[in-house]
Tab-separated table of C-alpha atoms and ligand atoms in Angstrom:
chain	number	residue	atom	x	y	z
I	1	MET	CA	31.522	-4.669	7.163
I	2	MET	CA	32.301	-4.191	3.478
I	3	GLU	CA	29.998	-2.089	1.396
I	4	THR	CA	27.538	-4.235	-0.583
I	5	ASP	CA	25.428	-3.159	-3.531
I	6	ILE	CA	22.622	-5.415	-4.675
I	7	ILE	CA	21.193	-4.664	-8.099
I	8	ILE	CA	17.816	-6.189	-8.941
I	9	LEU	CA	16.871	-6.262	-12.620
I	10	ALA	CA	13.155	-5.732	-13.061
I	11	ALA	CA	12.689	-3.819	-16.300
I	12	GLY	CA	11.270	-6.600	-18.449
I	13	LYS	CA	7.706	-6.497	-19.676
I	14	GLY	CA	6.699	-10.058	-18.970
I	15	THR	CA	4.721	-10.365	-22.205
I	16	ARG	CA	3.918	-14.018	-21.577
I	17	MET	CA	2.098	-13.215	-18.353
I	18	LYS	CA	-0.626	-11.657	-20.588
I	19	SER	CA	-1.291	-9.085	-17.905
I	20	VAL	CA	-1.612	-5.343	-17.389
I	21	LEU	CA	0.283	-5.820	-14.137
I	22	PRO	CA	4.095	-5.635	-14.448
I	23	LYS	CA	5.464	-9.170	-14.064
I	24	VAL	CA	7.423	-8.518	-10.865
I	25	LEU	CA	4.205	-7.408	-9.125
I	26	HIS	CA	2.518	-10.753	-9.641
I	27	LYS	CA	2.285	-12.491	-6.296
I	28	LEU	CA	3.807	-15.646	-4.899
I	29	ALA	CA	2.464	-16.681	-1.496
I	30	GLY	CA	0.584	-13.379	-1.371
I	31	LYS	CA	3.665	-11.221	-1.856
I	32	PRO	CA	4.943	-9.550	-5.055
I	33	LEU	CA	7.810	-11.426	-6.728
I	34	LEU	CA	10.034	-8.365	-6.418
I	35	GLN	CA	9.312	-8.094	-2.686
I	36	HIS	CA	10.546	-11.673	-2.216
I	37	VAL	CA	13.834	-10.703	-3.857
I	38	ILE	CA	14.129	-7.502	-1.807
I	39	ASP	CA	13.453	-9.446	1.399
I	40	SER	CA	16.218	-11.922	0.575
I	41	ALA	CA	18.575	-9.083	-0.351
I	42	ASN	CA	17.812	-7.584	3.045
I	43	SER	CA	19.532	-10.524	4.691
I	44	VAL	CA	22.767	-8.749	3.832
I	45	GLN	CA	23.470	-6.189	6.522
I	46	ASN	CA	23.570	-2.598	5.334
I	47	ALA	CA	23.188	-3.553	1.706
I	48	ASN	CA	22.404	-0.767	-0.688
I	49	ILE	CA	19.668	-2.103	-2.977
I	50	THR	CA	19.025	-0.669	-6.431
I	51	VAL	CA	16.061	-1.872	-8.459
I	52	VAL	CA	16.186	-1.307	-12.211
I	53	THR	CA	12.639	-0.757	-13.449
I	54	GLY	CA	11.352	-0.259	-16.985
I	55	HIS	CA	7.912	-1.473	-17.970
I	56	GLY	CA	5.358	-0.246	-15.436
I	57	SER	CA	8.059	1.650	-13.600
I	58	ASP	CA	5.735	3.927	-11.606
I	59	GLN	CA	3.465	1.066	-10.642
I	60	VAL	CA	6.403	-1.039	-9.467
I	61	ARG	CA	7.804	1.793	-7.360
I	62	SER	CA	4.518	2.556	-5.679
I	63	SER	CA	3.420	-1.037	-5.123
I	64	VAL	CA	6.498	-2.505	-3.538
I	65	PRO	CA	6.970	-1.109	-0.057
I	66	SER	CA	10.445	0.039	0.790
I	67	SER	CA	12.929	-2.427	2.185
I	68	LYS	CA	12.985	-2.966	5.916
I	69	THR	CA	16.641	-2.712	6.817
I	70	SER	CA	18.606	-1.580	3.810
I	71	SER	CA	18.495	1.469	1.616
I	72	LEU	CA	16.404	1.038	-1.513
I	73	ASN	CA	16.854	3.033	-4.726
I	74	TYR	CA	15.109	2.841	-8.036
I	75	VAL	CA	16.594	3.640	-11.428
I	76	GLU	CA	14.789	3.490	-14.730
I	77	GLN	CA	15.876	1.712	-17.875
I	78	THR	CA	13.612	3.223	-20.492
I	79	GLU	CA	14.709	0.883	-23.294
I	80	GLN	CA	15.544	-2.761	-22.617
I	81	LEU	CA	18.837	-3.092	-24.463
I	82	GLY	CA	20.109	-6.067	-22.505
I	83	THR	CA	21.139	-7.206	-19.056
I	84	ALA	CA	24.498	-5.367	-19.114
I	85	HIS	CA	22.721	-2.167	-20.142
I	86	ALA	CA	20.265	-2.659	-17.273
I	87	VAL	CA	23.113	-2.976	-14.772
I	88	GLN	CA	24.773	0.087	-16.308
I	89	MET	CA	21.680	2.112	-15.328
I	90	ALA	CA	22.376	1.290	-11.684
I	91	VAL	CA	26.048	2.349	-11.767
I	92	PRO	CA	25.438	5.940	-10.534
I	93	LYS	CA	23.889	4.497	-7.369
I	94	LEU	CA	26.754	2.136	-6.567
I	95	GLY	CA	29.337	2.608	-3.838
I	96	ASP	CA	33.066	2.660	-4.499
I	97	GLY	CA	34.996	0.137	-2.500
I	98	GLY	CA	32.606	-2.780	-2.085
I	99	THR	CA	31.054	-5.717	-3.851
I	100	SER	CA	28.097	-5.780	-6.212
I	101	LEU	CA	25.640	-8.645	-6.621
I	102	ILE	CA	23.087	-8.979	-9.415
I	103	LEU	CA	19.637	-10.475	-8.747
I	104	TYR	CA	16.435	-10.648	-10.799
I	105	GLY	CA	12.995	-9.356	-9.863
I	106	ASP	CA	11.343	-12.361	-11.492
I	107	VAL	CA	13.483	-14.978	-9.692
I	108	PRO	CA	11.722	-14.861	-6.333
I	109	LEU	CA	13.058	-17.801	-4.341
I	110	ILE	CA	16.745	-16.911	-4.124
I	111	LEU	CA	17.915	-17.762	-0.611
I	112	PRO	CA	19.765	-15.452	1.778
I	113	GLU	CA	22.359	-18.226	2.368
I	114	THR	CA	23.162	-18.329	-1.341
I	115	ILE	CA	23.513	-14.551	-1.518
I	116	LEU	CA	25.924	-14.541	1.416
I	117	GLU	CA	27.949	-17.397	-0.064
I	118	MET	CA	28.205	-15.570	-3.392
I	119	LEU	CA	29.411	-12.392	-1.700
I	120	SER	CA	31.986	-14.157	0.429
I	121	ALA	CA	33.682	-15.621	-2.652
I	122	VAL	CA	34.479	-12.206	-4.147
I	123	SER	CA	37.917	-10.589	-3.991
I	124	GLU	CA	40.161	-8.476	-6.245
I	125	SER	CA	41.193	-11.711	-7.933
I	126	SER	CA	37.913	-13.629	-7.992
I	127	MET	CA	34.264	-13.095	-8.789
I	128	SER	CA	31.417	-15.523	-8.198
I	129	LEU	CA	28.836	-16.940	-10.562
I	130	LEU	CA	25.780	-19.006	-9.663
I	131	THR	CA	25.371	-21.935	-12.046
I	132	VAL	CA	23.106	-24.934	-12.210
I	133	THR	CA	23.206	-28.158	-14.204
I	134	LEU	CA	20.021	-28.998	-16.082
I	135	ASP	CA	18.924	-32.067	-18.028
I	136	ASP	CA	17.414	-29.690	-20.554
I	137	PRO	CA	19.531	-26.517	-20.758
I	138	THR	CA	17.589	-25.083	-23.727
I	139	GLY	CA	17.355	-21.306	-23.683
I	140	TYR	CA	19.983	-20.665	-21.048
I	141	GLY	CA	23.485	-19.271	-21.392
I	142	ARG	CA	26.022	-22.143	-21.287
I	143	ILE	CA	29.037	-22.143	-19.012
I	144	LEU	CA	32.292	-22.679	-20.918
I	145	ARG	CA	35.301	-24.115	-19.073
I	146	ASP	CA	38.893	-24.702	-20.184
I	147	GLU	CA	40.763	-28.007	-19.910
I	148	SER	CA	41.710	-27.218	-16.313
I	149	GLY	CA	38.037	-26.711	-15.464
I	150	GLN	CA	38.232	-22.915	-15.055
I	151	VAL	CA	35.255	-20.950	-16.326
I	152	THR	CA	36.287	-18.887	-19.348
I	153	ALA	CA	33.021	-17.484	-20.716
I	154	ILE	CA	29.246	-17.757	-20.986
I	155	ILE	CA	27.762	-18.272	-24.401
I	156	GLU	CA	24.082	-17.488	-24.981
I	157	GLN	CA	21.856	-20.133	-26.616
I	158	LYS	CA	21.438	-18.075	-29.783
I	159	ASP	CA	25.189	-17.539	-30.181
I	160	ALA	CA	26.316	-21.064	-29.312
I	161	SER	CA	27.795	-23.699	-31.627
I	162	ALA	CA	26.314	-27.207	-31.778
I	163	GLU	CA	29.151	-28.394	-29.545
I	164	GLN	CA	28.565	-25.607	-26.954
I	165	LEU	CA	24.828	-26.337	-26.886
I	166	LYS	CA	25.640	-29.771	-25.417
I	167	VAL	CA	26.859	-28.152	-22.195
I	168	LYS	CA	24.366	-28.713	-19.404
I	169	GLU	CA	25.842	-26.330	-16.861
I	170	VAL	CA	23.980	-23.054	-17.316
I	171	ASN	CA	24.056	-19.476	-16.122
I	172	THR	CA	21.428	-18.538	-13.546
I	173	GLY	CA	22.242	-14.862	-14.111
I	174	VAL	CA	23.245	-14.263	-10.484
I	175	LEU	CA	26.813	-13.022	-10.116
I	176	ALA	CA	28.917	-11.025	-7.693
I	177	VAL	CA	31.962	-8.931	-8.448
I	178	LYS	CA	34.011	-6.088	-7.013
I	179	THR	CA	32.108	-2.884	-7.722
I	180	GLU	CA	35.252	-1.186	-9.076
I	181	GLN	CA	35.754	-3.980	-11.579
I	182	LEU	CA	32.088	-3.942	-12.578
I	183	LYS	CA	32.261	-0.203	-13.282
I	184	GLN	CA	35.437	-0.660	-15.290
I	185	TRP	CA	34.258	-3.638	-17.347
I	186	LEU	CA	30.615	-2.800	-18.147
I	187	PRO	CA	31.515	-0.119	-20.743
I	188	GLN	CA	33.668	-2.698	-22.553
I	189	ILE	CA	30.603	-4.819	-23.344
I	190	ASP	CA	29.200	-4.372	-26.877
I	191	ASN	CA	26.102	-5.701	-28.607
I	192	ASN	CA	27.774	-7.650	-31.419
I	193	ASN	CA	25.790	-10.835	-30.966
I	194	ALA	CA	22.814	-12.716	-32.339
I	195	GLN	CA	20.298	-10.654	-30.351
I	196	GLY	CA	21.985	-7.249	-30.690
I	197	GLU	CA	21.843	-6.924	-26.879
I	198	TYR	CA	24.345	-5.853	-24.281
I	199	TYR	CA	24.946	-9.143	-22.489
I	200	LEU	CA	25.932	-9.048	-18.833
I	201	THR	CA	27.286	-12.544	-19.414
I	202	ASP	CA	30.180	-11.031	-21.406
I	203	LEU	CA	31.543	-9.893	-18.042
I	204	ILE	CA	32.883	-13.407	-17.470
I	205	ALA	CA	35.257	-13.406	-20.454
I	206	ILE	CA	36.381	-9.872	-19.545
I	207	ALA	CA	37.116	-10.968	-15.974
I	208	ARG	CA	39.176	-13.885	-17.288
I	209	SER	CA	41.195	-11.656	-19.589
I	210	ASN	CA	41.952	-9.512	-16.541
I	211	GLY	CA	43.225	-12.537	-14.625
I	212	VAL	CA	40.192	-12.701	-12.326
I	213	ILE	CA	39.024	-16.243	-11.703
I	214	ILE	CA	35.345	-17.240	-11.707
I	215	GLU	CA	34.250	-19.144	-8.634
I	216	THR	CA	31.041	-21.010	-9.334
I	217	LYS	CA	28.431	-21.689	-6.674
I	218	GLN	CA	25.272	-23.777	-6.867
I	219	PRO	CA	21.814	-23.094	-5.465
I	220	GLN	CA	20.156	-25.461	-2.965
I	221	SER	CA	17.501	-26.361	-5.527
I	222	VAL	CA	16.713	-25.606	-9.156
I	223	GLU	CA	13.584	-23.741	-8.049
I	224	GLU	CA	15.729	-21.259	-6.147
I	225	VAL	CA	17.017	-19.859	-9.446
I	226	GLU	CA	13.949	-20.383	-11.614
I	227	GLY	CA	12.433	-17.324	-13.194
I	228	VAL	CA	8.764	-16.597	-13.793
I	229	ASN	CA	7.883	-15.955	-17.409
I	230	ASN	CA	4.315	-17.213	-17.500
I	231	ARG	CA	1.572	-18.188	-15.076
I	232	ILE	CA	2.365	-21.884	-15.350
I	233	GLN	CA	5.864	-21.246	-14.016
I	234	LEU	CA	4.400	-18.974	-11.344
I	235	SER	CA	2.115	-21.745	-10.119
I	236	GLY	CA	5.016	-24.214	-10.188
I	237	LEU	CA	7.087	-22.003	-7.873
I	238	GLU	CA	4.064	-21.311	-5.668
I	239	ARG	CA	3.551	-25.056	-5.126
I	240	PHE	CA	7.265	-25.588	-4.467
I	241	TYR	CA	7.267	-22.768	-1.913
I	242	GLN	CA	4.093	-24.015	-0.208
I	243	LYS	CA	5.467	-27.536	0.006
I	244	GLN	CA	8.573	-26.201	1.741
I	245	GLN	CA	6.445	-24.280	4.233
I	246	ALA	CA	4.249	-27.319	4.878
I	247	GLU	CA	7.351	-29.388	5.588
I	248	ALA	CA	8.717	-26.720	7.926
I	249	LEU	CA	5.410	-26.805	9.850
I	250	MET	CA	5.550	-30.566	10.215
I	251	VAL	CA	9.168	-30.393	11.333
I	252	ALA	CA	8.050	-27.808	13.898
I	253	GLY	CA	5.521	-30.250	15.387
I	254	VAL	CA	2.263	-29.601	13.535
I	255	THR	CA	0.251	-32.430	11.958
I	256	LEU	CA	-1.111	-31.637	8.509
I	257	ALA	CA	-3.941	-33.710	7.071
I	258	ASP	CA	-2.365	-33.141	3.651
I	259	PRO	CA	0.792	-31.066	3.081
I	260	ASN	CA	-0.396	-30.409	-0.476
I	261	ARG	CA	-3.527	-28.669	0.732
I	262	ILE	CA	-2.347	-25.854	2.968
I	263	ASP	CA	-1.274	-22.384	1.868
I	264	VAL	CA	0.719	-20.001	3.998
I	265	ARG	CA	0.851	-16.458	2.646
I	266	GLY	CA	2.891	-14.683	5.269
I	267	ASN	CA	4.313	-15.851	8.579
I	268	LEU	CA	2.746	-18.655	10.542
I	269	LYS	CA	4.168	-19.340	13.997
I	270	THR	CA	3.061	-22.484	15.795
I	271	GLY	CA	3.407	-24.387	19.041
I	272	ASN	CA	3.411	-28.187	19.215
I	273	ASP	CA	0.746	-30.771	18.510
I	274	SER	CA	-1.645	-28.658	16.521
I	275	TYR	CA	-3.642	-30.293	13.775
I	276	ILE	CA	-4.550	-28.606	10.503
I	277	ASP	CA	-7.101	-30.229	8.245
I	278	ILE	CA	-7.238	-29.710	4.476
I	279	ASN	CA	-7.511	-26.411	2.599
I	280	ALA	CA	-6.445	-24.060	5.365
I	281	VAL	CA	-5.204	-20.669	4.158
I	282	PHE	CA	-3.117	-18.478	6.457
I	283	GLU	CA	-2.406	-14.875	5.572
I	284	GLY	CA	-0.225	-12.180	7.084
I	285	ASN	CA	1.026	-12.816	10.611
I	286	VAL	CA	-0.750	-15.698	12.289
I	287	THR	CA	0.231	-17.323	15.577
I	288	LEU	CA	-1.145	-20.695	16.625
I	289	GLY	CA	-0.535	-21.993	20.131
I	290	SER	CA	-0.177	-25.681	20.977
I	291	ASN	CA	-2.938	-28.273	20.593
I	292	VAL	CA	-4.950	-26.082	18.258
I	293	SER	CA	-7.277	-27.928	15.932
I	294	ILE	CA	-8.286	-26.380	12.617
I	295	GLY	CA	-11.035	-27.970	10.548
I	296	PRO	CA	-11.320	-28.093	6.756
I	297	ASN	CA	-11.497	-24.904	4.652
I	298	CYS	CA	-10.563	-22.311	7.245
I	299	HIS	CA	-9.107	-18.916	6.333
I	300	ILE	CA	-7.101	-17.203	9.081
I	301	ILE	CA	-5.646	-13.743	8.583
I	302	ASP	CA	-3.415	-11.705	10.945
I	303	SER	CA	-4.719	-13.389	14.090
I	304	ASP	CA	-3.496	-14.968	17.313
I	305	ILE	CA	-5.016	-18.309	18.263
I	306	GLY	CA	-4.335	-19.608	21.780
I	307	ASP	CA	-3.590	-23.108	23.079
I	308	GLY	CA	-6.248	-25.762	22.683
I	309	VAL	CA	-8.565	-23.643	20.526
I	310	GLU	CA	-10.853	-25.640	18.240
I	311	ILE	CA	-11.824	-24.110	14.946
I	312	TYR	CA	-14.377	-26.093	12.986
I	313	ALA	CA	-14.859	-26.228	9.230
I	314	ASN	CA	-15.348	-23.214	6.986
I	315	SER	CA	-14.529	-20.487	9.469
I	316	VAL	CA	-12.949	-17.134	8.552
I	317	ILE	CA	-10.956	-15.293	11.195
I	318	GLU	CA	-9.388	-11.889	10.543
I	319	GLN	CA	-7.429	-9.560	12.836
I	320	SER	CA	-8.771	-11.343	15.864
I	321	LYS	CA	-7.371	-12.660	19.124
I	322	VAL	CA	-8.655	-15.944	20.462
I	323	ALA	CA	-7.651	-17.009	23.968
I	324	ARG	CA	-7.048	-20.589	24.989
I	325	GLY	CA	-9.809	-23.168	25.070
I	326	SER	CA	-12.180	-21.227	22.836
I	327	ILE	CA	-14.341	-22.886	20.193
I	328	ILE	CA	-15.169	-21.385	16.810
I	329	GLY	CA	-17.470	-22.498	14.005
I	330	PRO	CA	-18.331	-24.356	11.915
I	331	PHE	CA	-19.133	-21.500	9.507
I	332	ALA	CA	-18.161	-18.665	11.845
I	333	ARG	CA	-16.854	-15.332	10.671
I	334	LEU	CA	-14.703	-13.322	13.056
I	335	ARG	CA	-14.108	-9.914	11.532
I	336	PRO	CA	-11.395	-7.469	12.629
I	337	GLY	CA	-11.353	-6.556	16.285
I	338	THR	CA	-12.928	-9.722	17.603
I	339	VAL	CA	-11.337	-10.709	20.916
I	340	MET	CA	-12.341	-13.950	22.627
I	341	ALA	CA	-11.354	-14.505	26.237
I	342	GLU	CA	-10.677	-18.034	27.514
I	343	ASN	CA	-13.205	-20.783	26.788
I	344	ALA	CA	-15.502	-18.525	24.813
I	345	LYS	CA	-17.576	-19.821	21.939
I	346	ILE	CA	-18.603	-18.362	18.590
I	347	GLY	CA	-20.657	-20.921	16.744
I	348	ASN	CA	-22.316	-21.641	13.419
I	349	PHE	CA	-23.320	-18.805	11.125
I	350	VAL	CA	-22.249	-16.190	13.629
I	351	GLU	CA	-20.562	-12.982	12.479
I	352	THR	CA	-18.706	-10.800	14.941
I	353	LYS	CA	-16.857	-7.522	14.489
I	354	ASN	CA	-15.008	-5.274	16.915
I	355	THR	CA	-16.378	-7.279	19.792
I	356	HIS	CA	-14.953	-8.527	23.061
I	357	VAL	CA	-16.403	-11.867	24.152
I	358	GLY	CA	-15.720	-12.486	27.835
I	359	LYS	CA	-14.529	-15.653	29.492
I	360	GLY	CA	-16.859	-18.607	28.895
I	361	SER	CA	-19.392	-16.497	26.984
I	362	LYS	CA	-21.257	-18.043	24.071
I	363	ILE	CA	-22.737	-16.803	20.832
I	364	ASN	CA	-23.716	-20.128	19.438
I	365	HIS	CA	-26.017	-19.769	16.470
I	366	LEU	CA	-27.018	-17.426	13.629
I	367	SER	CA	-26.080	-14.053	15.108
I	368	TYR	CA	-24.483	-10.757	14.208
I	369	VAL	CA	-22.662	-9.136	17.106
I	370	GLY	CA	-20.748	-5.954	16.322
I	371	ASP	CA	-19.161	-3.161	18.396
I	372	SER	CA	-20.020	-5.061	21.535
I	373	GLU	CA	-18.615	-5.817	24.923
I	374	LEU	CA	-19.711	-9.109	26.487
I	375	GLY	CA	-18.812	-9.819	30.098
I	376	GLU	CA	-18.150	-13.306	31.468
I	377	GLY	CA	-20.622	-16.165	31.223
I	378	VAL	CA	-22.958	-14.368	28.815
I	379	ASN	CA	-25.299	-16.482	26.724
I	380	VAL	CA	-26.447	-14.950	23.456
I	381	GLY	CA	-29.399	-16.845	22.051
I	382	ALA	CA	-29.832	-17.989	18.484
I	383	GLY	CA	-30.598	-15.271	15.989
I	384	THR	CA	-29.623	-12.349	18.221
I	385	ILE	CA	-28.643	-9.254	16.254
I	386	THR	CA	-26.913	-6.136	17.502
I	387	CYS	CA	-28.275	-3.171	15.573
I	388	ASN	CA	-25.021	-1.252	15.840
I	389	TYR	CA	-25.392	1.032	12.856
I	390	ASP	CA	-27.999	3.776	12.552
I	391	GLY	CA	-27.097	4.411	8.936
I	392	VAL	CA	-24.538	7.059	9.883
I	393	ASN	CA	-22.759	6.126	13.093
I	394	LYS	CA	-21.783	2.932	14.874
I	395	HIS	CA	-22.906	2.447	18.491
I	396	LYS	CA	-21.887	0.119	21.269
I	397	THR	CA	-23.759	-2.724	22.913
I	398	VAL	CA	-22.780	-3.903	26.400
I	399	MET	CA	-23.891	-7.250	27.858
I	400	GLY	CA	-22.989	-7.610	31.527
I	401	ASP	CA	-21.611	-10.724	33.245
I	402	ASN	CA	-24.000	-13.700	33.207
I	403	SER	CA	-26.624	-11.873	31.185
I	404	PHE	CA	-28.893	-14.013	29.034
I	405	ILE	CA	-30.137	-12.770	25.680
I	406	GLY	CA	-33.203	-14.677	24.500
I	407	SER	CA	-33.299	-15.954	20.953
I	408	ASN	CA	-34.233	-13.755	18.043
I	409	SER	CA	-33.685	-10.500	19.902
I	410	SER	CA	-32.554	-7.204	18.427
I	411	LEU	CA	-30.347	-5.047	20.628
I	412	VAL	CA	-30.570	-1.498	19.282
I	413	ALA	CA	-27.318	0.265	20.182
I	414	PRO	CA	-26.278	2.216	22.130
I	415	VAL	CA	-27.716	-0.084	24.736
I	416	LYS	CA	-26.616	-1.857	27.903
I	417	ILE	CA	-27.889	-5.139	29.275
I	418	GLY	CA	-27.049	-5.309	32.990
I	419	LYS	CA	-25.291	-8.058	34.908
I	420	ASN	CA	-27.462	-11.124	35.390
I	421	ALA	CA	-30.162	-9.445	33.329
I	422	THR	CA	-32.372	-11.396	30.940
I	423	VAL	CA	-33.801	-10.363	27.585
I	424	GLY	CA	-36.968	-12.191	26.636
I	425	ALA	CA	-36.869	-14.028	23.330
I	426	GLY	CA	-38.032	-12.039	20.335
I	427	SER	CA	-37.538	-8.636	21.983
I	428	THR	CA	-36.392	-5.447	20.316
I	429	ILE	CA	-34.415	-3.745	23.061
I	430	THR	CA	-33.961	0.000	22.709
I	431	LYS	CA	-33.439	0.951	26.368
I	432	ASP	CA	-30.956	-0.284	28.943
I	433	VAL	CA	-32.002	-3.348	30.971
I	434	PRO	CA	-30.980	-2.956	34.643
I	435	ASP	CA	-28.936	-5.618	36.469
I	436	ASP	CA	-30.897	-8.743	37.452
I	437	GLU	CA	-34.093	-7.656	35.622
I	438	LEU	CA	-35.989	-9.039	32.645
I	439	GLY	CA	-36.324	-6.841	29.572
I	440	LEU	CA	-39.162	-7.885	27.301
I	441	THR	CA	-40.813	-6.063	24.420
I	442	ARG	CA	-42.797	-8.676	22.598
I	443	ALA	CA	-46.586	-8.443	22.403
I	444	SER	CA	-48.359	-10.718	24.849
I	445	GLN	CA	-49.875	-13.861	23.441
I	446	LYS	CA	-53.627	-14.195	22.910
I	447	SER	CA	-55.642	-17.343	22.430
I	448	ILE	CA	-58.814	-17.283	20.434
I	449	SER	CA	-61.103	-20.214	21.137
I	450	ASP	CA	-63.231	-21.971	18.491
I	451	TRP	CA	-61.029	-20.604	15.754
I	452	GLN	CA	-62.266	-21.638	12.331
I	453	ARG	CA	-59.657	-22.060	9.644
I	454	PRO	CA	-60.698	-20.598	6.312
I	455	THR	CA	-62.024	-23.126	3.808
I	456	LYS	CA	-61.509	-23.182	0.044
I	457	LYS	CA	-64.159	-21.258	-1.847
I	458	SER	CA	-66.134	-23.225	-4.449
I	459	LYS	CA	-66.479	-21.591	-7.915
M	1	LIG	C1	19.719	-14.362	-19.130
M	1	LIG	C2	21.209	-14.653	-19.307
M	1	LIG	C3	21.395	-16.145	-19.518
M	1	LIG	C4	20.806	-16.919	-18.362
M	1	LIG	C5	19.345	-16.537	-18.144
M	1	LIG	C6	18.830	-17.136	-16.863
M	1	LIG	C7	22.105	-12.642	-20.360
M	1	LIG	C8	22.577	-12.044	-21.613
M	1	LIG	N1	21.679	-13.902	-20.449
M	1	LIG	O1	19.110	-14.714	-20.351
M	1	LIG	O2	22.782	-16.438	-19.660
M	1	LIG	O3	20.929	-18.303	-18.594
M	1	LIG	O4	19.214	-15.108	-18.028
M	1	LIG	O5	17.465	-16.900	-16.785
M	1	LIG	O6	22.139	-12.015	-19.331
M	1	LIG	N2	16.269	-7.356	-18.033
M	1	LIG	C9	16.221	-6.013	-17.807
M	1	LIG	N3	16.627	-5.176	-18.803
M	1	LIG	C10	17.065	-5.616	-20.001
M	1	LIG	C11	17.097	-7.003	-20.216
M	1	LIG	C12	16.699	-7.843	-19.216
M	1	LIG	O7	15.830	-5.565	-16.736
M	1	LIG	O8	17.423	-4.787	-20.840
M	1	LIG	C13	15.821	-8.272	-16.972
M	1	LIG	C14	14.571	-9.023	-17.406
M	1	LIG	O9	13.411	-8.351	-16.936
M	1	LIG	C15	14.740	-10.349	-16.721
M	1	LIG	C16	16.249	-10.525	-16.617
M	1	LIG	O10	16.808	-9.240	-16.782
M	1	LIG	O11	14.233	-10.331	-15.418
M	1	LIG	C17	16.812	-11.506	-17.606
M	1	LIG	O12	16.580	-11.014	-18.897
M	1	LIG	P1	16.224	-11.951	-20.112
M	1	LIG	O13	16.133	-11.145	-21.324
M	1	LIG	O14	15.057	-12.796	-19.754
M	1	LIG	O15	17.515	-12.847	-20.181
M	1	LIG	P2	17.614	-14.290	-20.770
M	1	LIG	O16	17.550	-14.228	-22.233
M	1	LIG	O17	16.677	-15.200	-20.076
M	2	LIG	CA1	14.821	-15.083	-18.940
C-alpha cells in the first residue's frame, strides 16, 4: 500500500461560533467535529494524519482522543496566514513517496468513500480536486476551466471578475496530490491577492503549468462538504446527519414513530421489528435486540437491550444490560451497573444502580435499589429503599430467590434477606433475615376505644 498523508486544517478561530471552545471541538451527534474528520480519515489504511492547530491548540490536542488505527500528529500554525501556509506547517511530518490529501476540521461529514476515490485518482500526472455545483456560489472559490473543459485554476470570490463570479462550480477545499509535488509547489505560492493570504487554491494553476491534470470528483451530497462557521450551520448538519441515521435504522428493519424525532449520538445496533417512539436519544454504544419497544422520551446510553424488551415513556438507562422479555418504566432510571435477567421488571419512579435483578424479579414502584443482588422471583414492594451508603462506604444488599419485601421498607446494608424470606411492610431491616422467615420491625398496632377527636376551642 502506498504511503498516505492526510492533513487536517483546524487552526481557525471560529469567531462566528461566539464561543470559548475552539470551533472544531463543538459537537455533532455528540462527537467533536474534528473527531468526525479523523474517524473518516482513519478509513484509509495506515494513513499518517497530521492536524494543523492554531487557536486553542492545547485544548484541541487534549480533547480529541488519538486516532484508532492511524498515526496522529499535531503541528501548530501560530499565525493564520492562509490555507497554503497551514499546509506548509505540516510538511515536516509528511512522508516522501506517497500521496497527500487535505481535509478540514470544520467539515465533519466527509465520507470515507469520497476520500478513497480522491486518493485513487492521484498519479505523477494527475491530482484530484473535490468540487460541487451550487445555485448560490457566493463566498466560495470558483473553478475555472478552459475550452476543452480542463480545470486551469481556482479563483477566490474576492479576486474574481464579474464574469468569473458567474461560475457555479466551486472549490470544496478538499484535494489530493503527490506529496513530492506538494512539497515542491507550496513554496511557490505567494500572498499577492485581495486578502494577502497564502492560498492553497493556487496549487491548481501551478499543477497545470507543470502539465499535471486536475481530476475533479463530486461528493455524494452538498452536506458532505459543508463547513461549520456558526451554530445555525452546525444545527443544519446535525439534522442532516440524524436524518441519515434514522433512514439507516428504518432500512435495517426498525419502525420509527417519526424519523425527525430520534437522535443517535454514537453507534446503535438493532435487530428487526423494533419500534421507537418519538424523542428517543441514544448515546455511545447501544444494542437493541429484535421486537424491542421504546416509548416516548427515553434516553439510552451505552447499554444492551435484549429481544422483546418493553421500555415505557420517560425512562433513562445507562451502562446497563437488560435481558430479553424485561419491562422498564414508565419513568424508570437504570444507572450504571444495572443488570436485568430475563423477564425482570423495573417500574415507575424506580432508581437502580449497580444492581443485579434476577429472572422474573420485580421492583415495580417508587424504589431506590443500589449495590444489590436480587435472586429469581423476588418481589420488592412499593417504596422500598436500600440504605446502601453509610456516608462513607457503600454496602451490599442481598435478596434471595422468591423473597418478598413488604412496601415502604428500608434495608440497611450490609444486609441479607434469605430465600423465601418475607419482610413486613414498613420495616427497617438492619440484621439478616434467615431463609423462609418473616423479618418485621414495625411497632405493633394499638387501638384506643372511645377516642375523642379534639374540638375547636372557642375564644
Ligand atoms: C477556502 C478556499 C475556497 C473554498 C472554501 C470552501 C482557499 C484560499 N480558499 O476558502 O476556495 O471554496 O475554502 O469552504 O483555500 N485555515 C487554517 N489556517 C489558515 C487559514 C485557514 O487552518 O491560515 C483553516 C480554517 O480553520 C478553515 C479552513 O482552513 O477550517 C478554510 O479556511 P477559510 O479561511 O475559511 O477559507 P475560505 O475563505 O472559506
Ligand atoms: Ca470557510
